[in-house]
XYZ file of C-alpha atoms in Angstrom:
358
model
C 0.000 0.000 0.000
C 1.589 3.256 -1.088
C 0.570 6.073 1.234
C -1.122 8.982 -0.526
C 0.930 12.183 -0.537
C -1.674 14.028 1.551
C -1.366 11.412 4.316
C 2.409 11.329 4.538
C 3.851 12.641 7.814
C 6.788 15.044 7.718
C 8.681 12.849 10.166
C 8.357 9.535 11.961
C 9.793 9.449 15.484
C 11.283 6.210 16.793
C 11.508 5.931 20.554
C 14.283 3.339 20.583
C 14.545 3.677 24.370
C 12.607 5.438 27.111
C 15.543 5.091 29.492
C 17.389 8.302 30.321
C 20.360 9.276 32.456
C 18.694 12.642 33.122
C 15.515 13.264 35.102
C 14.670 16.778 33.972
C 12.058 18.660 35.982
C 10.499 19.898 32.730
C 10.255 16.451 31.076
C 7.292 14.109 31.698
C 9.509 11.027 32.007
C 8.713 10.868 35.726
C 4.987 11.125 34.966
C 5.118 8.320 32.408
C 3.193 5.157 33.261
C 5.194 2.920 30.923
C 7.932 0.528 31.972
C 11.486 1.285 30.945
C 12.596 -0.754 27.944
C 14.560 -0.771 24.684
C 12.988 -1.257 21.264
C 13.660 -4.657 19.747
C 15.978 -4.058 16.804
C 13.967 -6.339 14.512
C 10.885 -4.219 15.254
C 12.860 -1.074 14.439
C 13.962 -2.563 11.114
C 10.359 -3.479 10.310
C 9.369 0.145 10.886
C 12.099 1.391 8.550
C 11.192 -1.222 5.933
C 7.521 -0.215 6.122
C 8.463 3.429 5.629
C 10.514 2.626 2.540
C 8.022 0.152 1.075
C 5.069 2.532 1.262
C 6.918 5.848 0.804
C 5.694 7.144 4.165
C 8.344 9.803 4.875
C 11.904 10.769 4.000
C 12.986 11.631 7.576
C 13.139 9.491 10.705
C 13.840 10.932 14.143
C 15.180 9.336 17.273
C 13.370 10.720 20.300
C 10.154 10.817 22.293
C 11.120 9.946 25.839
C 14.556 8.703 26.820
C 18.112 9.249 25.643
C 18.727 7.518 22.272
C 22.482 7.380 22.891
C 21.731 4.788 25.615
C 20.211 2.427 23.045
C 22.777 -0.377 22.549
C 22.101 -0.522 18.799
C 21.847 3.219 18.138
C 24.680 3.343 15.600
C 23.357 0.255 13.799
C 19.937 1.952 13.743
C 21.385 5.127 12.254
C 23.346 3.231 9.606
C 20.307 1.117 8.699
C 18.107 4.180 8.154
C 20.813 5.937 6.159
C 21.449 2.863 4.002
C 17.690 2.787 3.322
C 17.905 6.295 1.853
C 16.349 8.141 4.784
C 17.427 11.334 6.508
C 18.238 10.843 10.180
C 17.374 13.383 12.855
C 18.487 12.615 16.413
C 17.783 14.442 19.667
C 20.140 13.949 22.608
C 20.734 15.617 25.952
C 24.384 15.781 24.918
C 25.899 14.078 27.945
C 27.182 11.130 25.893
C 28.824 13.199 23.166
C 32.343 11.976 23.813
C 34.905 12.281 21.031
C 34.557 8.606 20.125
C 30.769 8.732 19.915
C 30.787 11.989 17.983
C 33.098 10.377 15.428
C 30.680 7.437 15.190
C 27.790 9.852 14.582
C 29.839 11.464 11.822
C 30.552 8.034 10.323
C 26.822 7.244 10.431
C 26.217 10.407 8.375
C 23.555 11.743 10.700
C 21.605 14.452 8.896
C 20.750 16.544 11.934
C 21.812 16.444 15.576
C 19.590 18.258 18.072
C 21.296 18.867 21.409
C 18.921 19.724 24.256
C 21.015 22.025 26.385
C 17.905 23.830 27.664
C 19.576 25.369 30.746
C 23.142 26.641 30.759
C 24.167 27.643 34.226
C 25.415 25.757 37.254
C 22.376 26.465 39.416
C 19.724 25.434 36.906
C 21.699 22.337 35.915
C 20.219 20.781 39.054
C 16.878 20.759 37.203
C 18.326 18.133 34.847
C 18.684 15.500 37.573
C 22.036 14.433 36.136
C 25.100 12.803 37.686
C 27.438 14.706 35.342
C 28.744 18.074 36.528
C 27.648 21.173 34.683
C 31.161 22.128 33.590
C 31.895 18.674 32.180
C 28.498 18.551 30.487
C 28.760 22.006 28.933
C 32.342 21.539 27.763
C 31.423 18.207 26.187
C 28.723 19.882 24.077
C 30.993 22.737 23.009
C 33.757 20.312 22.041
C 31.318 18.057 20.159
C 30.096 21.056 18.176
C 33.697 22.034 17.417
C 34.611 18.492 16.312
C 31.641 18.213 13.954
C 32.293 21.703 12.588
C 35.929 20.854 11.828
C 35.061 17.549 10.157
C 33.901 17.114 6.566
C 30.519 15.930 7.802
C 27.500 17.551 6.206
C 25.723 17.382 9.568
C 23.407 20.089 10.858
C 23.604 20.878 14.575
C 20.762 22.512 16.467
C 21.429 23.522 20.063
C 18.136 23.901 21.912
C 17.818 26.492 24.660
C 14.608 26.858 26.669
C 13.016 30.248 27.315
C 10.859 29.873 30.429
C 8.890 33.086 29.842
C 5.850 31.036 28.771
C 5.610 29.461 32.253
C 2.835 31.976 33.032
C 0.506 30.299 30.528
C 0.497 26.928 32.307
C -0.620 25.496 35.627
C 2.359 23.705 37.153
C 1.992 21.849 40.442
C 5.397 20.200 40.646
C 8.493 22.020 41.803
C 10.925 22.957 39.038
C 14.421 24.186 39.789
C 14.353 26.803 37.067
C 14.776 30.556 37.065
C 11.590 32.018 35.609
C 13.052 35.532 35.258
C 12.802 36.405 31.563
C 15.562 39.019 31.787
C 18.174 36.379 32.572
C 17.443 34.332 29.451
C 19.079 36.698 26.975
C 22.342 36.709 28.930
C 22.377 32.899 28.784
C 21.765 32.985 25.054
C 24.565 35.509 24.513
C 26.984 33.324 26.509
C 26.086 30.220 24.460
C 26.530 32.057 21.146
C 29.858 33.463 22.361
C 31.208 30.024 23.351
C 30.062 28.381 20.099
C 31.610 31.149 17.991
C 34.905 30.830 19.881
C 34.884 27.058 19.330
C 34.379 27.678 15.595
C 37.252 30.178 15.626
C 34.817 32.953 14.676
C 35.033 35.048 17.829
C 32.524 37.794 18.459
C 32.590 39.922 21.592
C 29.695 39.673 24.017
C 28.878 43.301 23.194
C 28.688 42.537 19.450
C 26.374 39.600 20.053
C 24.161 41.631 22.372
C 23.934 44.362 19.742
C 22.885 41.874 17.047
C 20.198 40.431 19.306
C 18.922 43.857 20.331
C 15.810 43.900 18.130
C 15.106 40.170 18.142
C 11.988 39.092 20.042
C 12.694 35.971 22.057
C 9.180 35.436 23.453
C 8.393 33.120 20.554
C 10.236 30.206 18.894
C 13.299 31.463 17.050
C 16.171 29.986 15.050
C 19.442 31.829 15.408
C 21.841 30.785 12.680
C 25.545 30.890 13.414
C 26.701 29.336 10.143
C 25.360 27.093 7.374
C 25.245 24.047 9.659
C 24.884 25.378 13.207
C 21.773 26.964 14.721
C 20.481 27.707 18.187
C 16.780 27.001 18.608
C 15.038 29.170 21.182
C 12.173 26.968 22.260
C 9.485 27.944 24.724
C 8.650 26.145 27.932
C 5.578 23.905 27.551
C 3.743 21.515 29.837
C 3.504 18.435 27.583
C -0.294 18.509 27.431
C -0.938 19.362 31.097
C 1.450 16.674 32.322
C 2.604 18.740 35.296
C -0.685 19.472 37.036
C -2.901 17.328 39.232
C -5.815 19.763 38.982
C -8.927 19.078 36.953
C -8.320 19.911 33.312
C -11.172 21.453 31.300
C -10.962 20.106 27.772
C -12.077 22.095 24.706
C -13.779 20.300 21.835
C -12.658 22.830 19.246
C -9.069 23.195 18.114
C -6.490 22.277 15.539
C -3.077 20.637 15.864
C -0.128 21.114 13.527
C 1.696 18.138 15.011
C -1.071 15.534 14.786
C -0.259 13.133 11.921
C 2.644 15.307 10.746
C 5.025 14.002 13.429
C 4.087 10.360 13.983
C 5.502 8.554 17.008
C 6.471 4.878 17.331
C 7.020 3.960 20.971
C 9.558 1.318 21.965
C 6.703 -1.175 22.406
C 5.628 -0.686 18.782
C 2.560 1.449 19.584
C 1.982 4.080 16.898
C 0.808 7.488 18.145
C -0.580 10.428 16.179
C 2.136 12.773 17.442
C 5.548 12.783 19.108
C 4.245 14.671 22.171
C 2.070 11.729 23.234
C 4.686 10.255 25.571
C 2.448 7.516 27.009
C 0.702 6.219 23.903
C -2.754 7.529 24.752
C -3.506 8.128 21.046
C -2.276 4.739 19.905
C -3.641 3.790 16.490
C -2.264 0.256 16.552
C 0.935 -1.671 17.025
C 3.706 -2.114 14.482
C 4.048 -5.726 15.618
C 0.563 -6.499 14.334
C 0.221 -4.480 11.141
C 2.081 -2.374 8.599
C 2.646 1.286 9.382
C 0.694 2.345 6.287
C -2.322 0.273 7.327
C -2.236 1.759 10.812
C -2.051 5.323 9.460
C -4.994 4.737 7.111
C -7.208 2.878 9.589
C -10.773 4.054 10.179
C -9.796 5.474 13.568
C -6.897 7.420 12.078
C -9.016 8.850 9.281
C -11.724 9.983 11.730
C -9.145 11.830 13.818
C -7.765 13.488 10.670
C -11.238 14.607 9.638
C -11.698 16.118 13.086
C -8.584 18.286 12.738
C -9.755 19.440 9.308
C -13.073 20.509 10.851
C -11.206 22.254 13.709
C -12.512 19.658 16.152
C -10.496 17.796 18.779
C -11.958 14.308 18.554
C -9.581 12.322 20.750
C -9.877 12.799 24.550
C -6.090 13.043 24.853
C -5.981 15.852 22.272
C -8.689 17.637 24.231
C -6.668 17.286 27.438
C -3.501 18.433 25.652
C -5.193 21.699 24.626
C -7.080 22.014 27.902
C -6.578 24.179 30.954
C -7.470 24.172 34.644
C -9.644 27.173 33.822
C -12.635 26.601 31.518
C -12.369 30.031 29.875
C -8.652 29.594 29.220
C -9.379 26.165 27.726
C -11.718 27.709 25.141
C -9.186 30.451 24.411
C -6.423 27.861 23.906
C -8.656 25.944 21.508
C -9.369 29.086 19.496
C -5.701 30.099 19.486
C -4.748 26.654 18.178
C -7.144 27.157 15.257
C -5.532 30.497 14.510
C -1.985 29.176 14.863
C -2.279 25.794 13.144
C -5.405 26.218 11.046
C -4.918 29.684 9.554
C -1.214 30.464 9.989
C -0.270 26.824 9.222
C 2.487 26.999 11.817
C 5.064 24.203 11.777
C 8.500 23.994 13.440
C 10.045 24.316 9.983
C 8.400 27.749 9.616
C 10.024 29.249 12.725
C 11.524 32.630 11.880
C 15.289 32.496 11.398
C 17.866 35.209 12.044
C 21.578 35.119 11.271
C 24.051 36.228 13.899
C 27.247 36.189 11.786
């Protein structure tokens, strides 16, 4: 079954492992109800083969929950996808980016490496729940970026830094060891740009960087390009579909999602979800062990959910909860805003405004 062009997702996310050496306050891994496990490699290969056979997508990603670098077969998985003609997009917390492993990523011809730095100071590093010191962690990322930059690899690097200014839009019950002061964020960003530029032997003074960022609004997603292959992604704090509140969530019935069916998730158990944000498989459409990926994506259930998004309706209860709020009025507003953002503006991560710093 060849998937129709209109049904093809932009990316398919493989959660090869939901085991992580970090326990970030802002990640729902501690809220997850699933057991910790690795994806069977034969199941992974079936997923790749299904994608190729039915022309489902040209890009596979390695992330949902967990740290993919902890997957014993991660380099075999990357090589297998590449040999199948697919682009590979991997997200890592960066703690395992030793020189040897970076060289293996280069050898695997990874298309894009996303490094979730998120917080870049000693104090906030505690929010990562890591056993690696901040200085060792940060230096490892800078050196990995330098090594990839100096190689002949045609690999794109995206360093992700989290702006917590959007905290005010969410109800968060759990304690998070983060500094919510928006004025501190820009200084962190300037420091990261400065260190990356120095590592690339393209030094800019802190004052020059600050001047170039002067008129850039950072209260929305932003891509800051340092060179042809290195960007810093300013991403906004989010609550993973109300994962961090125990309060009653009022769920809107109206809304639209730009991630549903465009960023398909395959959990390590083989469950196929409608989006990569569904970290516990609540929107499971079927299991890769039992059926082909194309059949799962064109099932009656899947098509009904698609029709709902087209009609600006949130059909699935999990989608309703994801767009919900602990305040009924705010829930309706969020639903309407999602229609404006995803339905009319057609927002996608690929459309994030980009600025060049050098």
